[in-house]
């Protein structure tokens, strides 16, 4: 016992773990034990997980996986359901059911209050189905052009007004992808692009004042046509199509988009020539006025750095309505291609159609809001992004981002005027795992995160974990949380909080009072013995230090603690030791110890034991 303590001591003394906090790192780390997490085991390993909100009232989600669909009700577990996808079929010839097991659900949408739209693939023959909310197939739908063959294909899709918009490969072979539409309106079946394209996400751009003008935006990366050796392999684009588009007449662009225009997305620090060209994921925060809806793009560069750039739908629309067309110098035909959506696109003038066909790309790029650069640049290898708009105390709204890492962790990030503040790292899974998908339920402030075999529900307003004092709550700067005068809890109108600055002066004199430090009792230690004192380090943004007899003492960070090491106890080391943390100009005492050296040394202490061993070794030689 004593010896192991001594070994730890020596190791720490000579190889201190350097974990000086940086503000690019999460302020605190919260495990599944700290935050309110509910788990649901899927009891099998899934290559792909699709998530769809169920009923917010009863905290439920629909989950698509390998040969299965689940309805998970986190409030009443016994009401959860499981169904096979596709349902067992009997072949007429052999009357044996075909094995359903090798289908992976790839597409999952809500049609209306009573039906779901589900597609899945077995790598060969996809299937789509309209289902009841009890997950019974009521109508087969042709999967052609809207359901992927390959389960690894991202295949973004949208379900709007009885139409499915999807960007998927038409065949099992790669690179037969295009934006297609099937459903109630004219089916759209455009030609395949020449360059390789990977579709990332789709979003509805509306509702606009005149709903005829509603559009669908698709975000994609495209193989770079730039042969310059330093150019990156992928470029990021946004494409618009009109919802009302019915394609051209028989002679031109029949069943192809007559309103399809594309623009490059800019994300980079231009004076430093740092560009983030590859879009990885997109989150959209819809606003009441569609022009203010925000598109959060998560990008990466060739060196594994990630960046987030924000675009408004209004800015994207502006580029499509005003930019010159790439490679075109003549007079732009009237009506300007793609500017107005029309009731009957088959009647558009030939000149307009051929312009859309020949010059679909805009010369101007879409620039991020604010200073025209990224909201944040990070060395973290983020994979996915979700965004939420949170009403903080005093009715002010804040945007919060949830960024997934490939080790199963999630960063909760506050967006504010001056940039970002990384509130916390959430560790919802008990082991390192790959996050397959995330779903944010705005109305209940729940985040659903899935690994290949588990779905966990994280309560984003689980605030107790920040601590039991007002200062803990305020320094957390979490807009989901505020101080209720007794504890840190989900934001209320009258709650105490300072999301902008985390300035603890809002706590008043009581709230800011010093907590009871641990260990008031005097500890008697043997003379010449070594010893170490613990101080909890919960915030990576704070500076920790020890004080003794009016002097600062070195803090050795280890295992989430700031340790004070005493080599050899003497009466000079007697007295009070306090550990203080300083953050945002506020200093508080976290721990206090009283040590006293025993008047006489007793027996051999480890350092002298070591000395004896060393002497012995020297003598033998
Ligand atoms: C998964 O397994 C656990 C324990 O093995 C069991 O309690 C649970 O009911 C199973 N869940 C499903 C959906 O089969
Ligand atoms: C969930 O909530 C919906 C809507 O309130 C309700 O109709 C349904 O019965 C609830 N229970 C289950 C099992 O989903
Ligand atoms: C489901 O569980 C609830 C308690 O969580 C219980 O009241 C209810 O009777 C159960 N229903 C069934 C059908 O087992
Ligand atoms: C599916 O796509 C992946 C990645 O693009 C590829 O490696 C794999 O061979 C494809 N599978 C099939 C069955 O085509
Ligand atoms: C189908 O489209 C027609 C017009 O093309 C429209 O009147 C009708 O409401 C649509 N039906 C549905 C269910 O959206
Ligand atoms: C939406 O915002 C734009 C630009 O700020 C403004 O011109 C437009 O009138 C707004 N629309 C509505 C319906 O408020
Ligand atoms: C590290 O800290 C945890 C929790 O504070 C504790 O349970 C564990 O024993 C510590 N490990 C070491 C090596 O001190
Ligand atoms: C905190 O707020 C108080 C009162 O508004 C102000 O005097 C103080 O300078 C602020 N502290 C910091 C670190 O900004």
PDB file of C-alpha atoms in Angstrom, residues 189-401:
ATOM      1  CA  UNK A 189     -35.342  11.411 -63.708  1.00  0.00           C
ATOM      2  CA  UNK A 190     -32.442  13.623 -64.823  1.00  0.00           C
ATOM      3  CA  UNK A 191     -29.206  12.582 -66.483  1.00  0.00           C
ATOM      4  CA  UNK A 192     -26.243  11.559 -64.392  1.00  0.00           C
ATOM      5  CA  UNK A 193     -23.466  14.113 -63.842  1.00  0.00           C
ATOM      6  CA  UNK A 194     -20.135  13.553 -65.576  1.00  0.00           C
ATOM      7  CA  UNK A 195     -18.048  14.186 -62.476  1.00  0.00           C
ATOM      8  CA  UNK A 196     -18.216  11.936 -59.483  1.00  0.00           C
ATOM      9  CA  UNK A 197     -20.596  13.366 -56.911  1.00  0.00           C
ATOM     10  CA  UNK A 198     -21.377  12.434 -53.344  1.00  0.00           C
ATOM     11  CA  UNK A 199     -24.559  13.775 -51.887  1.00  0.00           C
ATOM     12  CA  UNK A 200     -24.467  14.826 -48.257  1.00  0.00           C
ATOM     13  CA  UNK A 201     -27.803  16.318 -47.302  1.00  0.00           C
ATOM     14  CA  UNK A 202     -31.128  17.763 -48.482  1.00  0.00           C
ATOM     15  CA  UNK A 203     -33.171  20.568 -46.995  1.00  0.00           C
ATOM     16  CA  UNK A 204     -36.464  22.253 -47.698  1.00  0.00           C
ATOM     17  CA  UNK A 205     -36.069  25.958 -48.470  1.00  0.00           C
ATOM     18  CA  UNK A 206     -39.340  27.525 -47.488  1.00  0.00           C
ATOM     19  CA  UNK A 207     -42.184  27.998 -46.894  1.00  0.00           C
ATOM     20  CA  UNK A 208     -41.923  31.229 -48.889  1.00  0.00           C
ATOM     21  CA  UNK A 209     -44.549  33.945 -49.045  1.00  0.00           C
ATOM     22  CA  UNK A 210     -45.519  32.557 -52.451  1.00  0.00           C
ATOM     23  CA  UNK A 211     -45.344  28.803 -51.971  1.00  0.00           C
ATOM     24  CA  UNK A 212     -44.936  28.266 -55.703  1.00  0.00           C
ATOM     25  CA  UNK A 213     -41.383  29.560 -55.074  1.00  0.00           C
ATOM     26  CA  UNK A 214     -40.514  26.854 -52.521  1.00  0.00           C
ATOM     27  CA  UNK A 215     -37.273  25.063 -53.305  1.00  0.00           C
ATOM     28  CA  UNK A 216     -35.257  22.041 -52.260  1.00  0.00           C
ATOM     29  CA  UNK A 217     -31.565  22.524 -51.551  1.00  0.00           C
ATOM     30  CA  UNK A 218     -29.147  19.653 -51.909  1.00  0.00           C
ATOM     31  CA  UNK A 219     -25.608  19.734 -50.505  1.00  0.00           C
ATOM     32  CA  UNK A 220     -22.930  17.679 -52.174  1.00  0.00           C
ATOM     33  CA  UNK A 221     -19.240  17.257 -52.805  1.00  0.00           C
ATOM     34  CA  UNK A 222     -17.985  16.874 -56.313  1.00  0.00           C
ATOM     35  CA  UNK A 223     -14.735  15.604 -57.689  1.00  0.00           C
ATOM     36  CA  UNK A 224     -12.611  18.630 -58.414  1.00  0.00           C
ATOM     37  CA  UNK A 225     -12.168  19.410 -62.101  1.00  0.00           C
ATOM     38  CA  UNK A 226      -9.190  21.558 -61.134  1.00  0.00           C
ATOM     39  CA  UNK A 227      -5.986  19.854 -62.231  1.00  0.00           C
ATOM     40  CA  UNK A 228      -3.802  22.076 -60.102  1.00  0.00           C
ATOM     41  CA  UNK A 229      -1.730  19.755 -57.878  1.00  0.00           C
ATOM     42  CA  UNK A 230      -2.526  21.737 -54.725  1.00  0.00           C
ATOM     43  CA  UNK A 231      -6.251  21.779 -55.370  1.00  0.00           C
ATOM     44  CA  UNK A 232      -8.129  19.374 -53.151  1.00  0.00           C
ATOM     45  CA  UNK A 233      -9.906  16.369 -54.607  1.00  0.00           C
ATOM     46  CA  UNK A 234     -13.383  17.480 -53.541  1.00  0.00           C
ATOM     47  CA  UNK A 235     -15.329  20.720 -53.759  1.00  0.00           C
ATOM     48  CA  UNK A 236     -18.533  21.512 -51.920  1.00  0.00           C
ATOM     49  CA  UNK A 237     -21.679  22.706 -53.631  1.00  0.00           C
ATOM     50  CA  UNK A 238     -25.284  23.632 -52.979  1.00  0.00           C
ATOM     51  CA  UNK A 239     -27.885  22.926 -55.637  1.00  0.00           C
ATOM     52  CA  UNK A 240     -31.410  24.288 -55.903  1.00  0.00           C
ATOM     53  CA  UNK A 241     -34.469  22.825 -57.595  1.00  0.00           C
ATOM     54  CA  UNK A 242     -38.011  24.189 -57.566  1.00  0.00           C
ATOM     55  CA  UNK A 243     -40.580  22.041 -55.829  1.00  0.00           C
ATOM     56  CA  UNK A 244     -43.021  22.988 -58.579  1.00  0.00           C
ATOM     57  CA  UNK A 245     -40.631  21.898 -61.365  1.00  0.00           C
ATOM     58  CA  UNK A 246     -42.231  19.431 -63.772  1.00  0.00           C
ATOM     59  CA  UNK A 247     -39.319  19.200 -66.195  1.00  0.00           C
ATOM     60  CA  UNK A 248     -39.102  20.474 -69.751  1.00  0.00           C
ATOM     61  CA  UNK A 249     -41.144  19.590 -72.817  1.00  0.00           C
ATOM     62  CA  UNK A 250     -40.465  16.437 -74.861  1.00  0.00           C
ATOM     63  CA  UNK A 251     -37.791  18.219 -76.891  1.00  0.00           C
ATOM     64  CA  UNK A 252     -35.543  19.327 -74.054  1.00  0.00           C
ATOM     65  CA  UNK A 253     -34.971  18.463 -70.392  1.00  0.00           C
ATOM     66  CA  UNK A 254     -37.960  16.163 -70.283  1.00  0.00           C
ATOM     67  CA  UNK A 255     -38.199  14.769 -66.737  1.00  0.00           C
ATOM     68  CA  UNK A 256     -35.101  16.820 -65.874  1.00  0.00           C
ATOM     69  CA  UNK A 257     -34.944  19.838 -63.611  1.00  0.00           C
ATOM     70  CA  UNK A 258     -35.480  23.112 -65.433  1.00  0.00           C
ATOM     71  CA  UNK A 259     -34.618  25.032 -62.276  1.00  0.00           C
ATOM     72  CA  UNK A 260     -31.446  23.253 -61.214  1.00  0.00           C
ATOM     73  CA  UNK A 261     -28.618  25.687 -60.455  1.00  0.00           C
ATOM     74  CA  UNK A 262     -25.467  25.035 -58.401  1.00  0.00           C
ATOM     75  CA  UNK A 263     -23.122  27.253 -56.424  1.00  0.00           C
ATOM     76  CA  UNK A 264     -19.872  26.599 -54.598  1.00  0.00           C
ATOM     77  CA  UNK A 265     -19.802  26.852 -50.808  1.00  0.00           C
ATOM     78  CA  UNK A 266     -16.869  28.829 -49.453  1.00  0.00           C
ATOM     79  CA  UNK A 267     -15.383  27.795 -46.117  1.00  0.00           C
ATOM     80  CA  UNK A 268     -11.898  28.986 -45.313  1.00  0.00           C
ATOM     81  CA  UNK A 269      -9.585  31.574 -43.816  1.00  0.00           C
ATOM     82  CA  UNK A 270      -8.619  33.379 -46.958  1.00  0.00           C
ATOM     83  CA  UNK A 271      -5.718  35.507 -45.743  1.00  0.00           C
ATOM     84  CA  UNK A 272      -4.091  32.356 -44.390  1.00  0.00           C
ATOM     85  CA  UNK A 273      -5.002  30.328 -47.482  1.00  0.00           C
ATOM     86  CA  UNK A 274      -6.583  27.666 -45.297  1.00  0.00           C
ATOM     87  CA  UNK A 275      -9.486  26.105 -47.109  1.00  0.00           C
ATOM     88  CA  UNK A 276     -11.963  23.508 -45.952  1.00  0.00           C
ATOM     89  CA  UNK A 277     -13.235  22.052 -49.175  1.00  0.00           C
ATOM     90  CA  UNK A 278     -14.868  18.808 -48.183  1.00  0.00           C
ATOM     91  CA  UNK A 279     -18.349  18.979 -46.752  1.00  0.00           C
ATOM     92  CA  UNK A 280     -18.996  16.169 -44.255  1.00  0.00           C
ATOM     93  CA  UNK A 281     -22.396  16.914 -42.778  1.00  0.00           C
ATOM     94  CA  UNK A 282     -25.078  19.577 -42.674  1.00  0.00           C
ATOM     95  CA  UNK A 283     -27.521  20.734 -40.004  1.00  0.00           C
ATOM     96  CA  UNK A 284     -30.344  23.153 -40.751  1.00  0.00           C
ATOM     97  CA  UNK A 285     -32.003  25.425 -38.198  1.00  0.00           C
ATOM     98  CA  UNK A 286     -35.300  26.490 -39.686  1.00  0.00           C
ATOM     99  CA  UNK A 287     -36.387  30.040 -38.847  1.00  0.00           C
ATOM    100  CA  UNK A 288     -39.875  31.563 -39.015  1.00  0.00           C
ATOM    101  CA  UNK A 289     -38.746  33.609 -41.981  1.00  0.00           C
ATOM    102  CA  UNK A 290     -37.082  31.139 -44.355  1.00  0.00           C
ATOM    103  CA  UNK A 291     -34.462  33.706 -45.399  1.00  0.00           C
ATOM    104  CA  UNK A 292     -33.053  33.535 -41.863  1.00  0.00           C
ATOM    105  CA  UNK A 293     -32.899  29.719 -41.759  1.00  0.00           C
ATOM    106  CA  UNK A 294     -29.323  28.729 -41.057  1.00  0.00           C
ATOM    107  CA  UNK A 295     -27.338  26.011 -42.762  1.00  0.00           C
ATOM    108  CA  UNK A 296     -24.432  24.721 -40.644  1.00  0.00           C
ATOM    109  CA  UNK A 297     -21.833  22.991 -42.797  1.00  0.00           C
ATOM    110  CA  UNK A 298     -19.222  20.765 -41.182  1.00  0.00           C
ATOM    111  CA  UNK A 299     -16.147  20.652 -43.423  1.00  0.00           C
ATOM    112  CA  UNK A 300     -12.697  19.129 -43.342  1.00  0.00           C
ATOM    113  CA  UNK A 301      -9.438  19.803 -45.104  1.00  0.00           C
ATOM    114  CA  UNK A 302      -6.735  17.454 -46.341  1.00  0.00           C
ATOM    115  CA  UNK A 303      -4.908  17.573 -42.989  1.00  0.00           C
ATOM    116  CA  UNK A 304      -7.807  16.288 -40.908  1.00  0.00           C
ATOM    117  CA  UNK A 305      -8.728  19.708 -39.506  1.00  0.00           C
ATOM    118  CA  UNK A 306     -12.431  20.446 -39.327  1.00  0.00           C
ATOM    119  CA  UNK A 307     -14.355  23.711 -39.632  1.00  0.00           C
ATOM    120  CA  UNK A 308     -17.932  24.884 -39.339  1.00  0.00           C
ATOM    121  CA  UNK A 309     -19.319  27.511 -41.690  1.00  0.00           C
ATOM    122  CA  UNK A 310     -22.812  28.990 -41.468  1.00  0.00           C
ATOM    123  CA  UNK A 311     -24.888  30.122 -44.448  1.00  0.00           C
ATOM    124  CA  UNK A 312     -28.350  31.586 -44.475  1.00  0.00           C
ATOM    125  CA  UNK A 313     -30.943  30.355 -46.943  1.00  0.00           C
ATOM    126  CA  UNK A 314     -31.426  34.015 -47.892  1.00  0.00           C
ATOM    127  CA  UNK A 315     -27.743  34.292 -48.899  1.00  0.00           C
ATOM    128  CA  UNK A 316     -27.907  31.076 -50.922  1.00  0.00           C
ATOM    129  CA  UNK A 317     -31.034  32.338 -52.665  1.00  0.00           C
ATOM    130  CA  UNK A 318     -29.316  35.670 -53.361  1.00  0.00           C
ATOM    131  CA  UNK A 319     -26.464  33.946 -55.208  1.00  0.00           C
ATOM    132  CA  UNK A 320     -28.882  31.949 -57.367  1.00  0.00           C
ATOM    133  CA  UNK A 321     -30.870  35.087 -58.182  1.00  0.00           C
ATOM    134  CA  UNK A 322     -28.006  37.501 -58.805  1.00  0.00           C
ATOM    135  CA  UNK A 323     -24.728  35.819 -59.722  1.00  0.00           C
ATOM    136  CA  UNK A 324     -23.391  35.599 -63.259  1.00  0.00           C
ATOM    137  CA  UNK A 325     -23.370  32.135 -64.784  1.00  0.00           C
ATOM    138  CA  UNK A 326     -20.026  30.361 -64.908  1.00  0.00           C
ATOM    139  CA  UNK A 327     -18.615  30.329 -68.440  1.00  0.00           C
ATOM    140  CA  UNK A 328     -21.383  32.504 -69.862  1.00  0.00           C
ATOM    141  CA  UNK A 329     -20.909  36.071 -71.104  1.00  0.00           C
ATOM    142  CA  UNK A 330     -23.895  36.770 -73.370  1.00  0.00           C
ATOM    143  CA  UNK A 331     -27.287  38.223 -72.502  1.00  0.00           C
ATOM    144  CA  UNK A 332     -29.098  36.166 -69.890  1.00  0.00           C
ATOM    145  CA  UNK A 333     -32.471  34.964 -71.275  1.00  0.00           C
ATOM    146  CA  UNK A 334     -35.746  36.156 -69.848  1.00  0.00           C
ATOM    147  CA  UNK A 335     -37.135  34.912 -67.478  1.00  0.00           C
ATOM    148  CA  UNK A 336     -33.784  34.522 -65.775  1.00  0.00           C
ATOM    149  CA  UNK A 337     -33.160  30.757 -65.496  1.00  0.00           C
ATOM    150  CA  UNK A 338     -33.985  29.308 -62.122  1.00  0.00           C
ATOM    151  CA  UNK A 339     -34.983  32.650 -60.610  1.00  0.00           C
ATOM    152  CA  UNK A 340     -38.724  32.129 -60.551  1.00  0.00           C
ATOM    153  CA  UNK A 341     -40.383  28.780 -60.187  1.00  0.00           C
ATOM    154  CA  UNK A 342     -43.237  28.507 -62.683  1.00  0.00           C
ATOM    155  CA  UNK A 343     -46.516  26.600 -62.573  1.00  0.00           C
ATOM    156  CA  UNK A 344     -45.800  24.744 -65.793  1.00  0.00           C
ATOM    157  CA  UNK A 345     -42.118  24.373 -66.550  1.00  0.00           C
ATOM    158  CA  UNK A 346     -42.834  22.487 -69.783  1.00  0.00           C
ATOM    159  CA  UNK A 347     -43.880  25.840 -71.273  1.00  0.00           C
ATOM    160  CA  UNK A 348     -40.596  27.626 -70.508  1.00  0.00           C
ATOM    161  CA  UNK A 349     -38.911  29.212 -73.575  1.00  0.00           C
ATOM    162  CA  UNK A 350     -36.373  27.022 -75.349  1.00  0.00           C
ATOM    163  CA  UNK A 351     -33.638  29.630 -74.691  1.00  0.00           C
ATOM    164  CA  UNK A 352     -34.179  29.365 -70.941  1.00  0.00           C
ATOM    165  CA  UNK A 353     -34.082  25.565 -71.011  1.00  0.00           C
ATOM    166  CA  UNK A 354     -30.900  25.381 -73.045  1.00  0.00           C
ATOM    167  CA  UNK A 355     -29.268  27.950 -70.743  1.00  0.00           C
ATOM    168  CA  UNK A 356     -30.074  25.835 -67.675  1.00  0.00           C
ATOM    169  CA  UNK A 357     -28.693  22.801 -69.467  1.00  0.00           C
ATOM    170  CA  UNK A 358     -25.440  24.462 -70.607  1.00  0.00           C
ATOM    171  CA  UNK A 359     -24.663  26.891 -67.767  1.00  0.00           C
ATOM    172  CA  UNK A 360     -26.057  25.490 -64.520  1.00  0.00           C
ATOM    173  CA  UNK A 361     -23.208  26.793 -62.281  1.00  0.00           C
ATOM    174  CA  UNK A 362     -23.012  30.182 -60.642  1.00  0.00           C
ATOM    175  CA  UNK A 363     -19.826  32.222 -60.856  1.00  0.00           C
ATOM    176  CA  UNK A 364     -20.279  33.649 -57.319  1.00  0.00           C
ATOM    177  CA  UNK A 365     -19.780  31.438 -54.324  1.00  0.00           C
ATOM    178  CA  UNK A 366     -21.962  31.325 -51.239  1.00  0.00           C
ATOM    179  CA  UNK A 367     -20.071  32.941 -48.369  1.00  0.00           C
ATOM    180  CA  UNK A 368     -20.556  32.207 -44.681  1.00  0.00           C
ATOM    181  CA  UNK A 369     -22.377  34.692 -42.479  1.00  0.00           C
ATOM    182  CA  UNK A 370     -20.590  37.144 -40.255  1.00  0.00           C
ATOM    183  CA  UNK A 371     -16.983  37.727 -41.105  1.00  0.00           C
ATOM    184  CA  UNK A 372     -17.115  35.470 -44.150  1.00  0.00           C
ATOM    185  CA  UNK A 373     -15.039  32.762 -42.471  1.00  0.00           C
ATOM    186  CA  UNK A 374     -15.623  29.685 -40.345  1.00  0.00           C
ATOM    187  CA  UNK A 375     -17.449  29.901 -37.024  1.00  0.00           C
ATOM    188  CA  UNK A 376     -14.831  27.536 -35.660  1.00  0.00           C
ATOM    189  CA  UNK A 377     -11.783  25.604 -36.795  1.00  0.00           C
ATOM    190  CA  UNK A 378     -10.801  22.535 -34.815  1.00  0.00           C
ATOM    191  CA  UNK A 379      -8.209  19.809 -34.596  1.00  0.00           C
ATOM    192  CA  UNK A 380     -10.990  17.463 -33.465  1.00  0.00           C
ATOM    193  CA  UNK A 381     -12.048  14.937 -36.070  1.00  0.00           C
ATOM    194  CA  UNK A 382     -15.742  15.768 -36.009  1.00  0.00           C
ATOM    195  CA  UNK A 383     -17.984  13.524 -38.090  1.00  0.00           C
ATOM    196  CA  UNK A 384     -21.517  14.796 -37.679  1.00  0.00           C
ATOM    197  CA  UNK A 385     -23.371  17.965 -36.714  1.00  0.00           C
ATOM    198  CA  UNK A 386     -26.817  18.775 -35.302  1.00  0.00           C
ATOM    199  CA  UNK A 387     -28.057  22.209 -34.283  1.00  0.00           C
ATOM    200  CA  UNK A 388     -30.621  23.440 -31.783  1.00  0.00           C
ATOM    201  CA  UNK A 389     -32.088  26.813 -30.954  1.00  0.00           C
ATOM    202  CA  UNK A 390     -32.455  27.237 -27.226  1.00  0.00           C
ATOM    203  CA  UNK A 391     -34.401  29.822 -25.296  1.00  0.00           C
ATOM    204  CA  UNK A 392     -32.181  30.949 -22.471  1.00  0.00           C
ATOM    205  CA  UNK A 393     -33.215  32.932 -19.403  1.00  0.00           C
ATOM    206  CA  UNK A 394     -34.776  36.297 -20.198  1.00  0.00           C
ATOM    207  CA  UNK A 395     -36.130  34.986 -23.551  1.00  0.00           C
ATOM    208  CA  UNK A 396     -32.850  35.395 -25.360  1.00  0.00           C
ATOM    209  CA  UNK A 397     -32.160  32.702 -27.943  1.00  0.00           C
ATOM    210  CA  UNK A 398     -28.924  30.837 -28.390  1.00  0.00           C
ATOM    211  CA  UNK A 399     -27.768  28.360 -30.984  1.00  0.00           C
ATOM    212  CA  UNK A 400     -26.144  25.180 -29.735  1.00  0.00           C
ATOM    213  CA  UNK A 401     -24.284  22.677 -31.883  1.00  0.00           C
TER     214      UNK A 401
END
